[in-house]
Amino acid sequence: MDKPKFAVLGTGNSGQTFAADITLKGFSVNLAEVPKFESTLAAIEKKGGIEISGHASQGFARLNMLTTDLSEAVRGVDVIIVGGSAWAHEPFSKALARHFEDGQFILFTSNFGALRFRRWMSEAGVKTGVTPVESMSLLYATRATEPGVVNCIGVKGQLPVAALPASRTLAFLKKIGPVFPQFMAADNVWATSVNNLNPIVHPPMVLFSAGRIESTGGKGWNLYADGATESVARVMLAMDAERMSLVQPVSVSGIAFKDAFEALYKQYGVGRKSLSETLRQSPIHGDPSIGAPSSVDTRYITEDLPFGLAPWCSIARSWGVPTPTIDAVVQIASTMLEIDYFSRGLTVRDLGIEGMGPEAVKAFIQ
């Protein structure tokens, strides 16, 4: 079988890590960025590539292409990886709407990327046979210390992924298996979005550490090691029980937060007696390079609420499912940041499932 060719969109932590890791595994990678951030691309080009160390591939990766021409980056490739945050899903997808090719896959990291992609392409009248795929979370715990220099702190031992429609998942896994054997099939993209762990773990730690964050600027302590105390973990577990009530009617791949966290990082021995101990003693999340955010206005809120908790709330209201703890966390964050995340976050309409019950959603994504 021919080796798959890749395009990675975005030059942040994850984009640079994907590009370097895949290249050093012996595959062709085009790394692309929008002109607004071309300075990062230029710095990588000046270095001649990306130096990566840590738990993924190690060495100096010389990429096949560095470009701000998105259409050129995706021409002739098999898999497109959106390496930016959830905020990057829409601009990259819409910019490439007329440039996709039949048979291509585009991979998003959770946050309802696949459902939203299908809606955007439908609205744009795109008929090309490109398949959106979604992973439950990012494969790596990683930091780009400067453009072209990456330290991968950890790699998940297994990671559920699903295509939309679900009937295309096995074709994707066959294509990408030689590159990422950690990827495993989830039954559908409901599991990869509503089973995302980040909205459960990040917001409570930030909100209930707000005083310390603002008084220290995040210096001298670690959000996981110091912030995931027993009482904060109890909030997470309550949120998780509510989340599972939204997963189970549509997906059999749902898994409770503590079990999922321990499965994803099994090779690092993160399992402990309680969720709090698991999080506080994780060698990955306690790494000094991760630390604590310098402000409450962090991506742990500004990404995980509008693309995680807010759409879960919208789905719950649509189905008449009570989610009082999740609602409370969204309300507290909205008050602290003076942003109404209930209205600013994704809704069932944004996901293209307005008016659908669980059975209709299940049929819609199969």
Short mmCIF file of C-alpha atoms in Angstrom, two decimals, residues 61-343:
data_model
loop_
_atom_site.label_atom_id
_atom_site.label_comp_id
_atom_site.label_asym_id
_atom_site.label_seq_id
_atom_site.Cartn_x
_atom_site.Cartn_y
_atom_site.Cartn_z
CA ALA A 61 12.37 16.79 11.05
CA ARG A 62 12.82 18.28 7.58
CA LEU A 63 9.31 18.72 6.24
CA ASN A 64 8.21 18.25 2.65
CA MET A 65 6.62 21.72 2.41
CA LEU A 66 6.16 24.89 4.44
CA THR A 67 3.54 27.24 3.01
CA THR A 68 0.83 29.82 3.61
CA ASP A 69 -0.99 28.56 0.51
CA LEU A 70 -3.55 26.22 2.05
CA SER A 71 -4.78 24.90 -1.27
CA GLU A 72 -1.23 23.94 -2.26
CA ALA A 73 -0.69 22.24 1.10
CA VAL A 74 -3.65 19.86 0.72
CA ARG A 75 -3.17 19.04 -2.98
CA GLY A 76 -2.61 15.33 -3.41
CA VAL A 77 -2.50 14.46 0.28
CA ASP A 78 -4.48 11.69 1.93
CA VAL A 79 -4.95 13.04 5.47
CA ILE A 80 -5.37 16.66 6.56
CA ILE A 81 -4.81 17.34 10.25
CA VAL A 82 -6.18 20.53 11.79
CA GLY A 83 -3.48 21.16 14.37
CA GLY A 84 -4.88 24.32 15.94
CA SER A 85 -7.41 24.83 18.71
CA ALA A 86 -11.16 24.47 18.22
CA TRP A 87 -11.22 28.11 17.12
CA ALA A 88 -9.20 27.08 14.04
CA HIS A 89 -11.65 24.44 12.83
CA GLU A 90 -14.00 26.82 11.07
CA PRO A 91 -11.57 29.19 9.29
CA PHE A 92 -9.38 26.35 7.98
CA SER A 93 -12.39 24.31 6.83
CA LYS A 94 -14.12 27.17 5.06
CA ALA A 95 -10.90 28.37 3.42
CA LEU A 96 -10.39 24.91 1.92
CA ALA A 97 -14.02 24.19 0.99
CA ARG A 98 -13.32 24.32 -2.77
CA HIS A 99 -9.95 22.60 -2.58
CA PHE A 100 -10.70 19.24 -1.01
CA GLU A 101 -10.28 16.10 -3.12
CA ASP A 102 -12.31 12.91 -3.25
CA GLY A 103 -11.10 10.30 -0.78
CA GLN A 104 -9.35 12.70 1.59
CA PHE A 105 -9.79 12.61 5.36
CA ILE A 106 -9.67 15.70 7.58
CA LEU A 107 -8.92 15.08 11.27
CA PHE A 108 -10.19 17.34 14.05
CA THR A 109 -9.43 17.12 17.76
CA SER A 110 -12.88 16.64 19.32
CA ASN A 111 -15.09 19.71 20.02
CA PHE A 112 -17.76 18.65 17.51
CA GLY A 113 -15.38 19.33 14.61
CA ALA A 114 -16.83 16.59 12.40
CA LEU A 115 -20.49 17.58 12.83
CA ARG A 116 -19.70 21.24 12.28
CA PHE A 117 -17.56 20.43 9.22
CA ARG A 118 -20.43 18.54 7.60
CA ARG A 119 -22.74 21.49 8.22
CA TRP A 120 -20.22 24.00 6.78
CA MET A 121 -19.66 21.91 3.65
CA SER A 122 -23.40 21.44 3.16
CA GLU A 123 -24.00 25.18 3.45
CA ALA A 124 -21.20 25.83 0.93
CA GLY A 125 -22.63 23.29 -1.51
CA VAL A 126 -19.46 21.18 -1.46
CA LYS A 127 -19.98 17.77 -3.10
CA THR A 128 -16.40 16.50 -2.81
CA GLY A 129 -16.02 13.15 -1.06
CA VAL A 130 -13.93 14.36 1.88
CA THR A 131 -14.55 12.59 5.20
CA PRO A 132 -14.32 14.42 8.54
CA VAL A 133 -12.77 12.42 11.37
CA GLU A 134 -12.54 13.29 15.04
CA SER A 135 -10.30 12.13 17.88
CA MET A 136 -11.53 12.22 21.47
CA SER A 137 -8.63 14.48 22.47
CA LEU A 138 -5.16 15.49 21.34
CA LEU A 139 -2.74 12.58 21.02
CA TYR A 140 0.10 14.51 22.65
CA ALA A 141 0.82 16.50 25.79
CA THR A 142 3.26 18.89 24.18
CA ARG A 143 4.79 22.35 24.15
CA ALA A 144 6.59 24.28 21.42
CA THR A 145 9.24 26.14 23.39
CA GLU A 146 9.97 28.28 20.34
CA PRO A 147 9.18 28.05 16.61
CA GLY A 148 10.82 24.87 15.37
CA VAL A 149 11.58 23.42 18.83
CA VAL A 150 9.10 21.00 20.43
CA ASN A 151 9.13 19.06 23.70
CA CYS A 152 6.57 16.24 23.74
CA ILE A 153 5.84 15.55 27.41
CA GLY A 154 3.61 12.52 26.83
CA VAL A 155 1.74 10.45 24.24
CA LYS A 156 -1.54 8.67 24.87
CA GLY A 157 -1.28 4.89 24.68
CA GLN A 158 -4.64 4.66 22.94
CA LEU A 159 -7.03 7.23 21.54
CA PRO A 160 -10.60 6.70 20.26
CA VAL A 161 -11.39 8.18 16.83
CA ALA A 162 -14.47 8.11 14.63
CA ALA A 163 -15.41 9.25 11.15
CA LEU A 164 -18.61 10.92 9.98
CA PRO A 165 -20.29 8.81 8.79
CA ALA A 166 -19.18 6.07 11.17
CA SER A 167 -19.06 3.63 8.27
CA ARG A 168 -15.81 5.37 7.16
CA THR A 169 -13.95 4.88 10.46
CA LEU A 170 -12.27 1.60 9.53
CA ALA A 171 -11.07 3.03 6.20
CA PHE A 172 -9.44 5.89 8.10
CA LEU A 173 -7.79 3.55 10.61
CA LYS A 174 -6.43 1.40 7.78
CA LYS A 175 -4.96 4.50 6.15
CA ILE A 176 -3.40 5.97 9.29
CA GLY A 177 -2.62 2.82 11.28
CA PRO A 178 1.07 2.64 10.22
CA VAL A 179 1.54 6.20 11.53
CA PHE A 180 -0.62 6.20 14.66
CA PRO A 181 -1.23 2.68 15.99
CA GLN A 182 -2.65 4.34 19.13
CA PHE A 183 -5.83 5.26 17.25
CA MET A 184 -8.74 2.92 17.94
CA ALA A 185 -12.32 2.94 16.67
CA ALA A 186 -15.08 4.66 18.63
CA ASP A 187 -18.58 3.77 17.49
CA ASN A 188 -19.35 7.31 16.28
CA VAL A 189 -18.39 10.99 16.59
CA TRP A 190 -20.78 11.47 19.50
CA ALA A 191 -18.31 9.51 21.60
CA THR A 192 -15.35 11.59 20.46
CA SER A 193 -17.04 14.92 21.25
CA VAL A 194 -19.23 14.25 24.27
CA ASN A 195 -16.56 11.95 25.69
CA ASN A 196 -13.94 14.72 25.59
CA LEU A 197 -12.18 14.92 28.98
CA ASN A 198 -10.91 18.49 28.83
CA PRO A 199 -14.20 20.28 29.65
CA ILE A 200 -14.55 18.08 32.73
CA VAL A 201 -11.04 18.55 34.14
CA HIS A 202 -9.92 22.07 33.11
CA PRO A 203 -12.71 24.53 34.06
CA PRO A 204 -13.20 23.37 37.68
CA MET A 205 -9.48 23.53 38.43
CA VAL A 206 -9.23 27.05 36.98
CA LEU A 207 -12.40 28.47 38.50
CA PHE A 208 -11.76 27.10 41.99
CA SER A 209 -8.13 28.25 41.84
CA ALA A 210 -9.02 31.70 40.52
CA GLY A 211 -7.75 33.55 43.58
CA ARG A 212 -4.39 31.83 43.47
CA ILE A 213 -4.09 32.28 39.69
CA GLU A 214 -4.75 36.00 39.92
CA SER A 215 -2.50 36.59 42.94
CA THR A 216 0.47 34.62 41.57
CA GLY A 217 0.08 34.98 37.81
CA GLY A 218 0.34 31.19 37.70
CA LYS A 219 3.93 31.19 38.94
CA GLY A 220 5.38 28.74 41.44
CA TRP A 221 2.73 26.01 41.31
CA ASN A 222 1.04 23.44 39.05
CA LEU A 223 -2.64 23.44 38.14
CA TYR A 224 -3.00 19.66 38.35
CA ALA A 225 -0.69 18.90 41.26
CA ASP A 226 -2.07 21.75 43.38
CA GLY A 227 -5.52 22.39 41.95
CA ALA A 228 -7.08 18.92 41.60
CA THR A 229 -7.91 18.57 45.30
CA GLU A 230 -10.50 16.10 46.61
CA SER A 231 -13.32 18.68 46.73
CA VAL A 232 -12.57 19.93 43.20
CA ALA A 233 -12.45 16.33 41.97
CA ARG A 234 -15.92 15.78 43.46
CA VAL A 235 -17.20 18.61 41.23
CA MET A 236 -15.57 16.91 38.24
CA LEU A 237 -17.20 13.58 39.08
CA ALA A 238 -20.64 15.21 39.39
CA MET A 239 -20.13 16.93 36.02
CA ASP A 240 -19.00 13.63 34.54
CA ALA A 241 -22.11 11.77 35.67
CA GLU A 242 -24.22 14.42 33.92
CA ARG A 243 -22.06 14.17 30.79
CA MET A 244 -22.49 10.40 30.69
CA SER A 245 -26.26 10.86 30.67
CA LEU A 246 -25.77 12.63 27.32
CA VAL A 247 -23.32 10.10 25.89
CA GLN A 248 -25.11 6.84 26.62
CA PRO A 249 -28.31 7.37 24.58
CA VAL A 250 -26.25 7.74 21.38
CA SER A 251 -22.92 5.92 21.88
CA VAL A 252 -21.78 2.66 23.44
CA SER A 253 -18.19 3.99 23.51
CA GLY A 254 -18.83 6.32 26.43
CA ILE A 255 -16.49 5.87 29.37
CA ALA A 256 -16.39 7.57 32.76
CA PHE A 257 -13.74 10.27 33.17
CA LYS A 258 -11.51 8.54 35.72
CA ASP A 259 -11.52 5.27 33.75
CA ALA A 260 -10.83 7.07 30.48
CA PHE A 261 -7.99 9.14 31.93
CA GLU A 262 -6.30 6.05 33.33
CA ALA A 263 -6.75 4.12 30.06
CA LEU A 264 -5.32 6.89 27.90
CA TYR A 265 -2.22 7.25 30.08
CA LYS A 266 -1.94 3.63 31.26
CA GLN A 267 1.75 3.35 30.31
CA TYR A 268 2.57 6.23 32.68
CA GLY A 269 1.01 4.51 35.69
CA VAL A 270 -1.37 7.37 36.54
CA GLY A 271 -3.97 5.18 38.24
CA ARG A 272 -4.41 5.96 41.95
CA LYS A 273 -7.02 5.33 44.64
CA SER A 274 -9.01 8.45 43.87
CA LEU A 275 -9.48 10.78 40.92
CA SER A 276 -7.74 13.54 42.86
CA GLU A 277 -4.65 11.38 43.43
CA THR A 278 -4.64 10.29 39.79
CA LEU A 279 -4.61 13.87 38.57
CA ARG A 280 -2.27 15.31 41.20
CA GLN A 281 0.35 12.57 40.78
CA SER A 282 0.33 12.33 36.98
CA PRO A 283 3.95 12.62 35.78
CA ILE A 284 2.73 14.24 32.55
CA HIS A 285 0.34 16.86 33.92
CA GLY A 286 2.61 17.70 36.82
CA ASP A 287 5.48 18.49 34.46
CA PRO A 288 6.99 21.92 35.27
CA SER A 289 6.67 23.04 31.66
CA ILE A 290 2.87 22.89 31.98
CA GLY A 291 2.50 24.75 35.27
CA ALA A 292 -0.58 26.91 35.86
CA PRO A 293 -2.25 29.53 33.64
CA SER A 294 -1.31 33.17 34.24
CA SER A 295 -4.92 34.31 34.06
CA VAL A 296 -8.45 32.97 34.43
CA ASP A 297 -8.87 34.09 30.82
CA THR A 298 -7.14 30.91 29.61
CA ARG A 299 -7.88 28.43 26.85
CA TYR A 300 -8.92 26.05 29.64
CA ILE A 301 -11.99 28.30 29.83
CA THR A 302 -12.14 30.09 26.47
CA GLU A 303 -11.98 26.81 24.51
CA ASP A 304 -13.47 24.22 26.85
CA LEU A 305 -16.62 26.21 27.60
CA PRO A 306 -17.84 27.39 24.18
CA PHE A 307 -16.86 24.11 22.45
CA GLY A 308 -17.44 21.67 25.31
CA LEU A 309 -19.64 22.54 28.27
CA ALA A 310 -21.90 25.01 26.43
CA PRO A 311 -22.95 22.57 23.67
CA TRP A 312 -23.47 19.86 26.28
CA CYS A 313 -25.84 22.24 28.07
CA SER A 314 -27.64 22.96 24.80
CA ILE A 315 -28.05 19.25 24.09
CA ALA A 316 -29.29 18.63 27.64
CA ARG A 317 -31.91 21.37 27.36
CA SER A 318 -33.00 20.03 23.97
CA TRP A 319 -33.50 16.54 25.42
CA GLY A 320 -34.87 17.60 28.81
CA VAL A 321 -31.90 16.09 30.67
CA PRO A 322 -30.89 17.89 33.92
CA THR A 323 -27.22 18.99 34.15
CA PRO A 324 -27.18 21.23 37.25
CA THR A 325 -23.44 20.98 38.02
CA ILE A 326 -22.33 21.64 34.45
CA ASP A 327 -24.79 24.55 34.29
CA ALA A 328 -23.33 25.95 37.53
CA VAL A 329 -19.76 25.79 36.22
CA VAL A 330 -20.78 27.56 33.01
CA GLN A 331 -22.59 30.24 35.03
CA ILE A 332 -19.62 30.83 37.36
CA ALA A 333 -17.24 31.12 34.40
CA SER A 334 -19.65 33.45 32.62
CA THR A 335 -19.75 35.69 35.69
CA MET A 336 -15.97 35.70 36.19
CA LEU A 337 -15.13 36.47 32.57
CA GLU A 338 -18.23 38.61 31.91
CA ILE A 339 -19.16 36.49 28.89
CA ASP A 340 -22.45 34.62 28.58
CA TYR A 341 -21.15 31.23 27.51
CA PHE A 342 -24.67 29.80 27.34
CA SER A 343 -25.36 32.07 24.36
#
